[in-house]
Structure formats: C-alpha cells, structure tokens
Amino acid sequence: MHPESNSPETTLRGQWTRAAVLVGLLALVTLPCASASAARLRADSGVHFGGNAIAAPRGALSLSTNPAGLSTLNAFEARLQLAAGGAWVGGTRGAGWGSFLALPLGAVRLGLSAERVSDVPPGDGAPGALSVTRMSMGAAVVLGERLHLGVAARVHSRVEGWPTSWDLGLLYRPWTWLSLGVRATGMARSSVDQGGFGGPLLHTRWGWGLAVRPIGASDRLTLAWDVTWPAGEQRGSMTGQARVRVVDGLSLMAELQRHRHNVTTGDGVGDDTRFSLLVDVGLGHWGTEVGVRSDNSAVNGEKGGVQLGVRLSGDVPRSLVDAGDEAVVVPLEGAYSEAPINARFFGRLLLRLDALADDPAVRTVVFRADGPRFTWSQVEELRAAVARLRSRGKRTAWYAASIGTRGYMVASACERIGMPETGTLAARGFGADFVGLSEALTKVGVSVQALRFGQHKSAPEMFTRKHISATLRATYQRIIQARWQAFVTAVAAGRSLTPEQVEAALGRGVTFPADARAALLIDAVAEPKAFEKQLRDWGLLARGARLARFTPLRMRRTRWGRQDKIAV
C-alpha cells in the first residue's frame, strides 16, 4: 500500500505540469508577429469569446473581460480558447486564439494570457490579413467578500513597436442574486495611430455590466446585460446574455450583441449584430465548451463562426462525471485537538470523512494509522463516522503497525484489519489512577477546605486525601466495567464474534499479529504492498484501481456575495 505515490505534492505537481503544457502549446502559436500592412484591427479589444460578461466573468477568461473576476477563483485555472470564422464586426473583438492562466498567490490572484487576434482576410476591404498578439498580466483582490478589484497590463505587438495599455475592473456583489461590474480597457498614455486606416490602435473603452440570478440566487439561471462605449464618442455596443445550468456540469448560454461602429454605409452609420450559442460541459477538473455564432454586419454581410475551448482547474466546478479517486487512504497520526485553530483539528477530520461518505466516486476508504492518540469521545465519534461510510456503501479497511485499545475499538468498525508481521495488538483493557496531594500540600503549608453534598461528590478528594476512598474506588470500578463492556460489545459486533470470544482472546494476552489473526481479531498479516494485494483479493480494490492519499476536493464556489458562516 503506497499512498505516497499520489501524495498531495505529487498530485499538485502533476496538475501544474498539465497546466504549463496546456498554456505552452498555445504560446508557441501566439508568438509575436508584425507586418508592414496597415492594421484595421482594434488591438485593445482582444479576441471575442462569448458568454463572458462584465458582471459575470468566467474564471481565467476574466482577464479578457473584467480582471476583477480573477479574484473569484480559489485554485489555478488554465484555458485554451479558439474563436474562428465569422466577420470582423465593427470595433468589437474578433476571431483568434487565446491562452489564459490564473494562479492564486495568497490573497492575490494573478492572471496571464496570450491572445492572437486576426483581422479580416484579403479581399474584404483591407490591404491584407494581419494578426496582432496581445500579451497580458493581471492581478485581482477581494475586499470584504463583496468588492473585487482587478488590474491588467497589456503589451501589443505591431510594426511601430510594442504599445502598452492598462485595464481596470471592479465587481460589486452586494447580494447573492446581484452582481455589478465596471471596466475600463485600452487605457494608454497616448493613442497609437494605424497609419490612418481604421483609427487608433489603442482606444479607451468603458463598460458597465449588470447580472442577476432570479431563481433562488442560484446559478441555475444567470441573466447579464453589458453596455460598452469608446471614451469621448457616442458609438458603443450592448450585449444581453442568458446562461442556464441544465444539470450539474452542463450549461447552455445564449448571447446577443448589437454594435454601432464607426463605418458609414449608404444608410448611415451601420449596426452589426452577433448572436452566439454556447454549450459548456464540466468533466471534473477538466471542462470543454463548444459554440456557434452568426454575424450580421452592415459592412461585411452575414457570416458565421465557431468557438471552442478547453480548461483545466485546480478545484472542481460542477461536473457531469464523478470527480475523485475510487480508493483513498486516510492517514491518522498523532493527537487531535478540539480547537479549530490547531492544525490537527478533529472536527476537520470528521468533516472530511463526511465528504468521503457523500462522494459518489469513492468506493473504498483505507485508514492508515501511524500512532494516533484519541480521547474516548473521539473514539466514539470516529466509530460513528465509519458507520456512516459503510451505510453509504463504502468499503472500509484499517492498517497499522501497532494497535492499542482505543485504536482497536475504531478499527473493529471497519470491514478488514491488517498489520505487518512486526506489529503488536495491545488491547489490554482499562484502568484509572488516583493521585492524592493532601500530604504534599500540608508539607508546603497549604490547607484545602471543601464542601460536598452527597457521598459520591468526590472531585476534591485528590486535594483532601492521601489515598483513594472506598466510594471513589467503587465509582471508578463501575466506570471501567461499563467501558470494558462497551468495548467488548463493539468489537464483538464488528468482528462477528461473541463477547465471550473477544474476552477470551484478549484475556490470553494476544499481542502478536499471527495470534490475533488466529483469534479472528484481525484479517491479514502483511506488509503494506502485500496488504494492497490482499485488498484486491477481498474485492475492496478493483483491478486497475490505485490507492490514492485522500485530499479533499475543492468544489468551486458558485454563490455571489458573502460566504455562508456558522456562528456559535
């Protein structure tokens, strides 16, 4: 049994490697390019990806629409996007490629992107096709869980140099059903002219967005409306969106964009309309989207296009498939605290076990005990947690080099127990100690006076007596006997034995694994790797399945506004 092969560090390295490869592949495509041809393209607009609203940006794509949206991510996300075909529609964003990466860094979220924006092909009124590469870096923070602030710096490749610009973004989500967004993009020290054809390359554009969730403030239905306009001009665009979550992991989005551009036709200033339909599928850490769009341009006529995308996330958005491992190892070691600020908070362990019980992907849970120290109340809660796992159809096993009385009471709740040949089973029973301090206190001149009501009010005895009283001795004996009976009954039920068989086996002083197995107190004497094979023989581990160290899945938060809290 080698859970180290899939430790959290190894898993994280694997995810980062896949993310780096995902972004690197497109980085090869988006190398800066330049041409002597005049560029009619508005480089500050970037590539057009539907379904990305100012008040409801999507993950790493927020860097393209509203950098403040980066702060809504709690784990890394990498995206590859393609918007192909269609017409160049006025001054709106057009076709091209995009690679996006968002990274959490403490309280700050960083974003990186490379976009290659394609101009109209030759023959559509332009001297020649031209692509412009836009490289961006952004950062975002969240203030008070309601206000999100973001900024992005952009570098644009073209003949005359590498002009830079800035984007600023803000998200304000006062309630779980309402989101407001403001964005300024293309801000630069001065506009960069494109040689008189099509106006400036960099031109500040302002945007305002509103999004609502009318169905119980859930992401079942999200409606968004955006308005953008160039600074100092009257022409701009309006966009309406509707996003519906059909089932977990499957969403549909419809978008209608109307743009009034600065190209004059015979009928005056022309309007362009773009309609997009997008299907988004979540597959655990992976996801994909496919969309089609129709462009109706007063300048270029009617054309169509497609949108494709793939993403990799460190957390798990809503998914069509079960995300997680089939068999997991839960390590148990050291003492567990009842204080939430402690790293070994017992409540966190219970919550993780409950999450395993509810995870449909997990079939088998193996507890790897390495000297855990539990209180008796924790023993009872752990047995109850194991019972919940089994009631949800999970297979359970316990493996430890040594097992004490408290550990064995928890282990006996599992279906199978294994130990190495060098291990020990030391379930020796129960006892109680009495420490009388009266003589020591007298020697240092301390006198203790205590009032008690009733014969069994024995709490002060350690300060007033040198030896235990008969009454307190009888109380201890009753407590010890009750606990022993509870222990024997629990073990007998878990091991399918009678209480008499359990008492007889433990009464013989069973300590070595071979003797414990002969007495049916454990199921296997095997080293870790051999125990994993034994799990397969028992049917607890399917052929081809692997044991992975348990790392709780981080489900992506979908609610707006403040996070829910429990106050005591």
Coordinates of C-alpha atoms in Angstrom, one line a residue:
M1 CA 0.0 0.0 0.0
H2 CA 1.8 3.1 -1.3
P3 CA -0.3 6.2 -0.9
E4 CA 2.9 8.3 -1.2
S5 CA 2.8 7.6 -5.0
N6 CA -0.1 10.1 -5.2
S7 CA 0.6 12.5 -2.3
P8 CA -0.8 16.0 -2.4
E9 CA 2.6 17.3 -3.5
T10 CA 2.7 14.8 -6.4
T11 CA -0.9 15.5 -7.4
L12 CA -0.2 19.2 -7.4
R13 CA 2.9 18.9 -9.4
G14 CA 1.0 16.8 -12.0
Q15 CA -1.7 19.4 -12.3
W16 CA 0.7 22.3 -12.6
T17 CA 2.6 20.3 -15.3
R18 CA -0.6 19.8 -17.3
A19 CA -1.4 23.4 -16.9
A20 CA 2.0 24.5 -18.1
V21 CA 1.8 22.2 -21.1
L22 CA -1.7 23.5 -21.9
V23 CA -0.6 27.1 -21.9
G24 CA 2.8 26.4 -23.5
L25 CA 1.2 24.7 -26.5
L26 CA -0.7 27.8 -27.5
A27 CA 2.2 30.1 -26.5
L28 CA 4.0 28.6 -29.5
V29 CA 1.2 29.7 -31.7
T30 CA 0.9 33.2 -30.2
L31 CA 4.4 34.3 -30.8
P32 CA 4.5 38.0 -31.5
C33 CA 4.1 38.8 -35.1
A34 CA 4.4 42.0 -37.1
S35 CA 3.6 43.1 -40.6
A36 CA 4.2 46.2 -42.8
S37 CA 0.5 46.1 -43.7
A38 CA -1.8 48.7 -42.1
A39 CA -3.9 47.1 -39.3
R40 CA -7.6 47.9 -39.3
L41 CA -7.9 45.8 -36.1
R42 CA -8.6 47.3 -32.7
A43 CA -5.9 45.5 -30.7
D44 CA -7.2 46.7 -27.3
S45 CA -10.3 44.6 -27.8
G46 CA -8.7 41.2 -27.9
V47 CA -10.4 38.0 -29.1
H48 CA -14.1 37.7 -28.8
F49 CA -15.2 34.8 -26.5
G50 CA -19.0 34.6 -26.0
G51 CA -20.5 34.0 -22.6
N52 CA -18.1 36.3 -20.7
A53 CA -20.0 39.2 -19.2
I54 CA -18.5 42.2 -17.3
A55 CA -20.6 41.5 -14.2
A56 CA -20.3 37.7 -14.6
P57 CA -16.8 36.9 -16.0
R58 CA -15.8 33.2 -16.2
G59 CA -12.6 32.1 -14.4
A60 CA -9.4 32.8 -16.1
L61 CA -11.2 34.4 -19.0
S62 CA -11.9 37.3 -16.7
L63 CA -8.5 38.7 -17.8
S64 CA -10.1 39.3 -21.2
T65 CA -13.4 40.8 -19.9
N66 CA -13.0 42.1 -16.4
P67 CA -9.8 41.4 -14.5
A68 CA -11.6 41.8 -11.1
G69 CA -13.2 38.4 -11.8
L70 CA -9.9 36.7 -11.3
S71 CA -10.4 37.1 -7.5
T72 CA -13.4 34.7 -7.6
L73 CA -11.0 31.7 -8.2
N74 CA -9.6 29.7 -5.3
A75 CA -7.4 27.5 -7.4
F76 CA -5.4 27.7 -10.6
E77 CA -7.2 27.5 -13.9
A78 CA -5.8 27.2 -17.4
R79 CA -7.7 27.7 -20.6
L80 CA -7.2 27.3 -24.4
Q81 CA -9.7 29.2 -26.5
L82 CA -10.4 29.5 -30.2
A83 CA -12.8 31.8 -31.9
A84 CA -12.7 31.0 -35.6
G85 CA -14.5 32.2 -38.8
G86 CA -17.1 34.9 -38.9
A87 CA -16.7 38.5 -39.9
W88 CA -14.8 41.4 -38.4
V89 CA -17.7 43.2 -36.7
G90 CA -17.1 47.0 -36.4
G91 CA -14.8 47.7 -33.4
T92 CA -15.8 44.6 -31.4
R93 CA -13.4 41.8 -30.7
G94 CA -12.9 39.3 -33.5
A95 CA -11.5 35.9 -34.3
G96 CA -8.3 34.4 -33.0
W97 CA -6.6 32.3 -30.3
G98 CA -6.2 32.8 -26.6
S99 CA -4.4 31.0 -23.8
F100 CA -5.2 32.0 -20.2
L101 CA -3.8 31.0 -16.8
A102 CA -5.0 32.2 -13.4
L103 CA -2.9 31.5 -10.3
P104 CA -3.7 32.0 -6.6
L105 CA -0.9 33.7 -4.6
G106 CA -2.1 34.3 -1.1
A107 CA -4.8 36.9 -1.0
V108 CA -3.9 38.0 -4.6
R109 CA -5.0 36.2 -7.8
L110 CA -2.6 36.5 -10.8
G111 CA -3.6 36.1 -14.4
L112 CA -1.5 35.6 -17.6
S113 CA -2.7 35.5 -21.1
A114 CA -1.6 35.5 -24.7
E115 CA -4.1 36.3 -27.5
R116 CA -3.6 36.4 -31.2
V117 CA -6.3 38.5 -32.8
S118 CA -6.9 38.0 -36.5
D119 CA -8.0 40.8 -38.9
V120 CA -10.2 40.4 -41.9
P121 CA -8.7 38.3 -44.8
P122 CA -7.6 40.0 -48.0
G123 CA -10.5 41.0 -50.3
D124 CA -12.8 42.3 -47.6
G125 CA -11.7 45.8 -47.9
A126 CA -8.4 45.5 -46.2
P127 CA -5.0 45.6 -47.9
G128 CA -4.1 42.2 -46.4
A129 CA -4.6 39.9 -43.5
L130 CA -2.8 40.9 -40.2
S131 CA -2.7 39.3 -36.8
V132 CA -1.8 41.2 -33.6
T133 CA -0.6 39.5 -30.5
R134 CA -1.7 40.8 -27.1
M135 CA 0.2 39.7 -24.0
S136 CA -1.4 40.4 -20.7
M137 CA -0.7 40.2 -17.0
G138 CA -3.3 40.9 -14.3
A139 CA -3.9 40.8 -10.6
A140 CA -7.1 40.9 -8.5
V141 CA -8.0 41.1 -4.8
V142 CA -11.3 40.8 -2.9
L143 CA -12.2 43.2 -0.2
G144 CA -14.8 42.1 2.3
E145 CA -16.1 39.3 0.1
R146 CA -18.3 41.7 -1.8
L147 CA -16.0 44.1 -3.6
H148 CA -13.5 42.7 -6.2
L149 CA -10.8 44.9 -7.7
G150 CA -8.6 44.0 -10.7
V151 CA -6.0 45.5 -13.0
A152 CA -4.3 44.2 -16.1
A153 CA -1.3 45.4 -18.1
R154 CA -1.2 44.6 -21.8
V155 CA 1.5 44.7 -24.5
H156 CA 0.5 44.7 -28.1
S157 CA 2.8 43.7 -31.0
R158 CA 2.9 45.8 -34.2
V159 CA 5.3 47.3 -36.6
E160 CA 5.9 50.6 -34.8
G161 CA 6.8 49.0 -31.5
W162 CA 5.1 47.4 -28.6
P163 CA 2.5 49.8 -27.3
T164 CA 1.2 49.1 -23.8
S165 CA -2.2 49.7 -22.2
W166 CA -4.0 49.1 -18.9
D167 CA -7.3 47.7 -17.9
L168 CA -9.1 48.4 -14.7
G169 CA -12.1 46.3 -13.4
L170 CA -14.4 46.2 -10.5
L171 CA -17.1 43.8 -9.3
Y172 CA -19.5 44.5 -6.6
R173 CA -21.8 41.8 -5.3
P174 CA -24.0 43.2 -2.5
W175 CA -26.3 40.2 -2.5
T176 CA -26.3 36.6 -3.7
W177 CA -28.6 37.4 -6.6
L178 CA -27.0 40.6 -7.9
S179 CA -23.6 41.5 -9.5
L180 CA -22.5 44.8 -10.8
G181 CA -19.4 45.3 -12.9
V182 CA -17.4 48.3 -14.2
R183 CA -14.5 48.1 -16.6
A184 CA -12.1 50.5 -18.4
T185 CA -9.9 48.9 -21.1
G186 CA -7.3 50.1 -23.6
M187 CA -6.1 53.0 -21.4
A188 CA -2.7 54.2 -22.6
R189 CA -0.6 57.4 -22.4
S190 CA -1.5 58.3 -25.9
S191 CA -3.3 56.6 -28.8
V192 CA -1.2 54.8 -31.4
D193 CA -2.3 55.5 -34.9
Q194 CA -2.6 52.8 -37.5
G195 CA -1.4 54.8 -40.5
G196 CA -4.8 56.5 -41.0
F197 CA -6.7 53.3 -41.8
G198 CA -9.3 52.4 -39.2
G199 CA -8.3 54.9 -36.5
P200 CA -6.1 54.4 -33.4
L201 CA -4.8 51.0 -32.4
L202 CA -5.3 51.8 -28.7
H203 CA -8.5 53.5 -27.7
T204 CA -10.0 53.6 -24.2
R205 CA -13.3 51.9 -23.9
W206 CA -15.6 51.9 -20.9
G207 CA -18.0 49.2 -19.9
W208 CA -20.8 48.7 -17.4
G209 CA -22.5 45.4 -16.6
L210 CA -25.3 44.0 -14.5
A211 CA -26.1 40.3 -13.8
V212 CA -28.9 38.8 -11.8
R213 CA -29.8 35.3 -10.6
P214 CA -33.6 35.3 -10.3
I215 CA -34.1 31.6 -9.3
G216 CA -33.3 31.5 -5.6
A217 CA -30.0 33.3 -6.2
S218 CA -28.5 30.1 -7.6
D219 CA -26.5 29.6 -10.8
R220 CA -29.5 27.7 -12.3
L221 CA -30.2 30.9 -14.3
T222 CA -27.9 33.9 -14.8
L223 CA -29.0 36.9 -16.8
A224 CA -26.5 39.6 -17.8
W225 CA -26.5 42.9 -19.6
D226 CA -23.4 44.9 -20.7
V227 CA -23.0 48.3 -22.2
T228 CA -19.6 49.5 -23.6
W229 CA -18.6 52.7 -25.4
P230 CA -15.5 54.4 -26.5
A231 CA -14.3 57.4 -24.5
G232 CA -15.4 60.7 -26.0
E233 CA -17.7 59.1 -28.6
Q234 CA -21.3 58.1 -28.8
R235 CA -20.8 54.7 -30.5
G236 CA -20.7 51.5 -28.5
S237 CA -22.3 48.2 -28.0
M238 CA -24.9 46.4 -26.0
T239 CA -24.9 42.8 -25.1
G240 CA -27.5 40.6 -23.4
Q241 CA -26.8 37.1 -22.1
A242 CA -28.8 34.2 -20.6
R243 CA -26.9 31.3 -19.0
V244 CA -28.9 28.2 -17.9
R245 CA -27.5 25.3 -15.9
V246 CA -29.5 22.4 -17.2
V247 CA -27.9 19.8 -14.9
D248 CA -24.7 19.8 -12.9
G249 CA -21.8 20.1 -15.4
L250 CA -24.0 21.1 -18.4
S251 CA -24.8 24.7 -19.1
L252 CA -26.3 26.5 -22.1
M253 CA -25.6 30.2 -22.9
A254 CA -27.2 32.5 -25.5
E255 CA -25.8 35.9 -26.2
L256 CA -27.0 38.7 -28.4
Q257 CA -24.6 41.6 -29.1
R258 CA -25.5 44.8 -31.0
H259 CA -22.7 47.1 -32.0
R260 CA -22.8 50.5 -33.6
H261 CA -19.4 51.1 -35.3
N262 CA -17.7 54.0 -37.0
V263 CA -18.1 52.8 -40.6
T264 CA -20.6 54.7 -42.6
T265 CA -22.8 52.9 -45.2
G266 CA -25.3 54.2 -47.7
D267 CA -27.9 54.1 -45.0
G268 CA -25.8 56.0 -42.5
V269 CA -23.9 54.6 -39.6
G270 CA -24.3 50.8 -39.7
D271 CA -25.2 48.4 -36.9
D272 CA -23.8 45.0 -36.5
T273 CA -25.4 42.1 -34.7
R274 CA -23.8 39.0 -33.4
F275 CA -25.7 36.0 -31.9
S276 CA -23.8 33.2 -30.1
L277 CA -25.0 29.9 -28.7
L278 CA -22.6 28.1 -26.3
V279 CA -22.6 24.6 -24.6
D280 CA -20.3 24.2 -21.6
V281 CA -19.5 20.8 -20.2
G282 CA -17.8 20.1 -16.9
L283 CA -15.8 16.9 -16.5
G284 CA -14.3 17.1 -13.1
H285 CA -11.0 19.0 -13.2
W286 CA -11.4 19.3 -17.0
G287 CA -14.0 21.1 -19.0
T288 CA -14.8 22.0 -22.5
E289 CA -17.1 24.3 -24.4
V290 CA -18.4 24.4 -28.0
G291 CA -20.3 27.3 -29.5
V292 CA -21.5 28.7 -32.8
R293 CA -22.2 32.3 -33.7
S294 CA -23.9 34.3 -36.5
D295 CA -22.6 37.7 -37.5
N296 CA -24.8 40.1 -39.4
S297 CA -22.6 43.1 -40.4
A298 CA -23.7 46.2 -42.2
V299 CA -20.2 46.2 -43.7
N300 CA -19.3 42.6 -44.3
G301 CA -22.7 40.9 -44.6
E302 CA -23.7 37.7 -42.9
K303 CA -21.1 35.2 -41.8
G304 CA -20.8 32.5 -39.2
G305 CA -18.2 31.2 -36.8
V306 CA -17.4 28.8 -34.0
Q307 CA -16.0 29.0 -30.5
L308 CA -14.0 26.1 -28.9
G309 CA -12.4 25.9 -25.5
V310 CA -10.8 23.5 -23.0
R311 CA -10.0 24.2 -19.4
L312 CA -8.1 22.6 -16.5
S313 CA -8.9 23.6 -13.0
G314 CA -7.3 23.0 -9.6
D315 CA -10.7 22.9 -8.0
V316 CA -13.8 21.1 -9.3
P317 CA -16.6 23.2 -10.9
R318 CA -20.0 21.5 -11.3
S319 CA -19.3 18.2 -13.2
L320 CA -21.2 15.7 -15.3
V321 CA -18.9 12.9 -14.0
D322 CA -17.8 11.8 -10.6
A323 CA -14.6 13.6 -9.8
G324 CA -12.2 11.8 -7.4
D325 CA -10.4 8.6 -6.7
E326 CA -12.1 5.2 -6.3
A327 CA -10.0 4.1 -3.4
V328 CA -8.4 6.6 -0.9
V329 CA -6.0 6.3 2.1
V330 CA -6.9 8.4 5.1
P331 CA -3.8 8.9 7.3
L332 CA -4.3 9.0 11.1
E333 CA -1.4 10.1 13.2
G334 CA -0.7 11.9 16.5
A335 CA -3.1 13.6 18.8
Y336 CA -6.2 15.5 17.5
S337 CA -7.3 18.8 19.1
E338 CA -10.8 20.1 19.6
A339 CA -9.6 23.6 18.9
P340 CA -10.3 24.8 15.3
I341 CA -7.0 26.8 15.2
N342 CA -5.0 23.7 15.7
A343 CA -3.5 22.0 12.6
R344 CA -4.8 18.7 13.8
F345 CA -8.4 19.8 14.3
F346 CA -10.6 16.8 15.0
G347 CA -13.6 18.5 13.6
R348 CA -11.9 18.9 10.2
L349 CA -11.2 15.1 10.2
L350 CA -14.9 14.4 10.7
L351 CA -15.9 16.8 8.0
R352 CA -13.5 15.1 5.6
L353 CA -14.9 11.7 6.4
D354 CA -18.5 13.0 5.8
A355 CA -17.3 14.4 2.5
L356 CA -16.0 10.9 1.6
A357 CA -19.3 9.4 2.6
D358 CA -21.1 11.7 0.2
D359 CA -18.6 11.4 -2.7
P360 CA -20.1 9.0 -5.3
A361 CA -16.6 8.4 -6.9
V362 CA -15.1 6.9 -3.7
R363 CA -15.7 3.2 -3.3
T364 CA -13.1 2.2 -0.7
V365 CA -11.6 4.0 2.3
V366 CA -8.4 2.7 3.9
F367 CA -7.3 4.1 7.3
R368 CA -3.6 4.2 7.7
A369 CA -2.9 4.6 11.4
D370 CA 0.5 5.7 12.5
G371 CA 0.4 6.1 16.2
P372 CA -2.9 8.1 16.5
R373 CA -3.9 9.2 20.0
F374 CA -7.7 9.6 20.5
T375 CA -9.8 10.6 23.5
W376 CA -12.7 8.3 24.3
S377 CA -15.2 10.8 22.9
Q378 CA -13.2 11.0 19.7
V379 CA -13.2 7.1 19.5
E380 CA -17.0 7.1 19.7
E381 CA -17.3 9.8 17.0
L382 CA -14.8 8.0 14.7
R383 CA -16.8 4.8 15.0
A384 CA -19.9 6.7 14.1
A385 CA -18.1 8.2 11.1
V386 CA -17.0 4.7 9.9
A387 CA -20.6 3.5 10.3
R388 CA -21.8 6.4 8.1
L389 CA -19.2 5.4 5.5
R390 CA -20.4 1.9 5.5
S391 CA -24.1 2.9 5.4
R392 CA -23.4 4.8 2.2
G393 CA -22.0 1.7 0.6
K394 CA -18.3 2.4 1.1
R395 CA -15.8 -0.4 1.8
T396 CA -13.5 0.2 4.7
A397 CA -10.2 -1.2 6.0
W398 CA -7.7 -0.4 8.7
Y399 CA -3.9 -0.9 8.5
A400 CA -1.5 -0.1 11.4
A401 CA 1.9 -1.3 12.7
S402 CA 0.5 -1.3 16.3
I403 CA -3.0 -1.0 17.6
G404 CA -3.9 0.0 21.2
T405 CA -7.2 -0.4 23.0
R406 CA -8.7 2.9 21.6
G407 CA -7.4 2.4 18.2
Y408 CA -8.7 -1.2 18.0
M409 CA -12.2 0.0 19.0
V410 CA -12.2 2.2 15.9
A411 CA -10.5 -0.4 13.8
S412 CA -13.1 -3.0 14.6
A413 CA -15.8 -0.9 13.0
C414 CA -14.0 -1.4 9.6
E415 CA -14.6 -4.4 7.4
R416 CA -11.0 -5.5 7.3
I417 CA -7.9 -5.0 9.6
G418 CA -4.3 -5.6 8.6
M419 CA -1.0 -5.5 10.4
P420 CA 2.6 -6.2 9.4
E421 CA 4.3 -9.2 10.9
T422 CA 6.4 -7.0 13.3
G423 CA 3.3 -5.2 14.7
T424 CA 1.6 -5.6 18.0
L425 CA -2.0 -5.6 19.2
A426 CA -2.1 -4.2 22.7
A427 CA -5.7 -4.0 23.7
R428 CA -5.1 -4.6 27.4
G429 CA -8.2 -3.2 28.9
F430 CA -8.9 -0.2 31.0
G431 CA -7.7 1.3 34.3
A432 CA -7.8 4.5 36.4
D433 CA -5.3 6.3 38.5
F434 CA -5.7 8.3 41.8
V435 CA -3.2 10.9 42.9
G436 CA -3.6 12.1 46.5
L437 CA -2.0 15.5 47.1
S438 CA -3.0 16.2 50.7
E439 CA 0.3 15.2 52.3
A440 CA 2.3 17.2 49.7
L441 CA 0.1 20.3 50.2
T442 CA 0.4 20.0 54.0
K443 CA 4.2 20.0 53.8
V444 CA 4.2 23.3 51.9
G445 CA 1.7 24.8 54.3
V446 CA -1.5 24.6 52.1
S447 CA -4.8 23.7 53.7
V448 CA -7.7 22.7 51.4
Q449 CA -11.3 23.0 52.7
A450 CA -14.0 21.6 50.5
L451 CA -17.8 21.3 51.0
R452 CA -19.5 18.3 49.3
F453 CA -23.1 17.2 49.1
G454 CA -23.6 13.5 48.8
Q455 CA -21.4 10.5 49.2
H456 CA -20.2 10.5 45.6
K457 CA -19.2 14.1 45.2
S458 CA -15.6 13.1 45.1
A459 CA -13.9 15.8 42.9
P460 CA -12.0 17.4 45.9
E461 CA -10.5 14.1 47.1
M462 CA -7.2 14.5 45.3
F463 CA -6.6 17.6 47.4
T464 CA -8.1 16.4 50.7
R465 CA -7.0 12.7 50.9
K466 CA -3.8 10.7 50.7
H467 CA -5.4 7.5 49.5
I468 CA -8.5 6.8 47.4
S469 CA -11.8 6.4 49.3
A470 CA -13.9 3.3 49.0
T471 CA -16.7 5.4 47.4
L472 CA -14.4 6.8 44.7
R473 CA -12.9 3.3 44.1
A474 CA -16.4 1.9 43.6
T475 CA -17.2 4.7 41.2
Y476 CA -14.0 4.1 39.2
Q477 CA -14.8 0.4 39.0
R478 CA -18.3 0.9 37.7
I479 CA -17.0 3.3 35.0
I480 CA -14.2 0.9 34.0
Q481 CA -16.5 -2.0 33.9
A482 CA -19.1 -0.1 31.8
R483 CA -16.4 1.0 29.4
W484 CA -15.0 -2.5 29.1
Q485 CA -18.4 -3.9 28.4
A486 CA -19.0 -1.3 25.7
F487 CA -15.6 -2.1 24.2
V488 CA -16.2 -5.8 24.1
T489 CA -19.7 -5.4 22.7
A490 CA -18.4 -3.1 20.0
V491 CA -15.5 -5.3 19.0
A492 CA -17.7 -8.4 19.0
A493 CA -20.2 -6.8 16.7
G494 CA -17.5 -5.5 14.3
R495 CA -15.7 -8.8 14.2
S496 CA -18.8 -11.1 14.1
L497 CA -17.7 -12.7 17.4
T498 CA -19.4 -13.2 20.7
P499 CA -18.4 -11.1 23.7
E500 CA -17.1 -14.2 25.4
Q501 CA -14.8 -15.0 22.4
V502 CA -13.4 -11.5 22.5
E503 CA -12.8 -11.6 26.2
A504 CA -11.2 -15.0 26.0
A505 CA -8.9 -13.9 23.1
L506 CA -7.8 -10.7 24.8
G507 CA -7.5 -12.4 28.2
R508 CA -4.9 -14.7 26.7
G509 CA -2.7 -11.6 26.1
V510 CA -2.9 -11.6 22.3
T511 CA -0.2 -9.2 21.2
F512 CA 1.4 -10.7 18.1
P513 CA -0.3 -10.3 14.7
A514 CA -0.3 -14.1 13.9
D515 CA -2.0 -14.9 17.2
A516 CA -4.5 -12.0 16.6
R517 CA -5.3 -13.4 13.2
A518 CA -5.8 -16.9 14.6
A519 CA -8.2 -15.4 17.2
L520 CA -10.1 -13.6 14.3
L521 CA -9.3 -10.2 15.8
I522 CA -7.6 -9.1 12.5
D523 CA -7.8 -10.3 8.9
A524 CA -4.3 -10.2 7.5
V525 CA -0.7 -10.2 8.4
A526 CA 1.1 -8.5 5.5
E527 CA 3.5 -5.7 4.6
P528 CA 2.0 -2.6 3.1
K529 CA 2.4 -3.7 -0.6
A530 CA 1.1 -7.2 0.2
F531 CA -1.9 -5.7 2.0
E532 CA -2.8 -3.8 -1.1
K533 CA -2.9 -7.1 -3.0
Q534 CA -5.0 -8.5 -0.2
L535 CA -7.5 -5.7 -0.6
R536 CA -7.9 -6.7 -4.3
D537 CA -8.4 -10.4 -3.2
W538 CA -11.1 -9.3 -0.9
G539 CA -12.8 -7.2 -3.6
L540 CA -12.2 -3.9 -1.8
L541 CA -9.9 -2.7 -4.6
A542 CA -10.9 -3.2 -8.2
R543 CA -8.4 -4.4 -10.8
G544 CA -6.6 -1.4 -12.2
A545 CA -7.7 0.9 -9.4
R546 CA -5.0 2.5 -7.2
L547 CA -4.9 3.7 -3.6
A548 CA -4.5 7.5 -3.5
R549 CA -3.8 9.6 -0.5
F550 CA -7.0 11.4 0.4
T551 CA -7.0 15.1 -0.5
P552 CA -10.5 16.7 -0.2
L553 CA -11.8 18.0 -3.5
R554 CA -12.2 21.8 -3.5
M555 CA -15.5 22.4 -5.1
R556 CA -15.7 25.8 -6.8
R557 CA -17.9 28.3 -5.0
T558 CA -20.8 29.4 -7.1
R559 CA -22.6 31.8 -4.8
W560 CA -22.2 35.5 -5.0
G561 CA -21.8 37.9 -2.1
R562 CA -20.6 36.8 1.3
Q563 CA -19.7 33.2 2.2
D564 CA -22.1 31.4 4.5
K565 CA -20.8 31.2 8.1
I566 CA -21.9 29.3 11.2
A567 CA -21.9 31.4 14.3
V568 CA -22.0 29.8 17.8

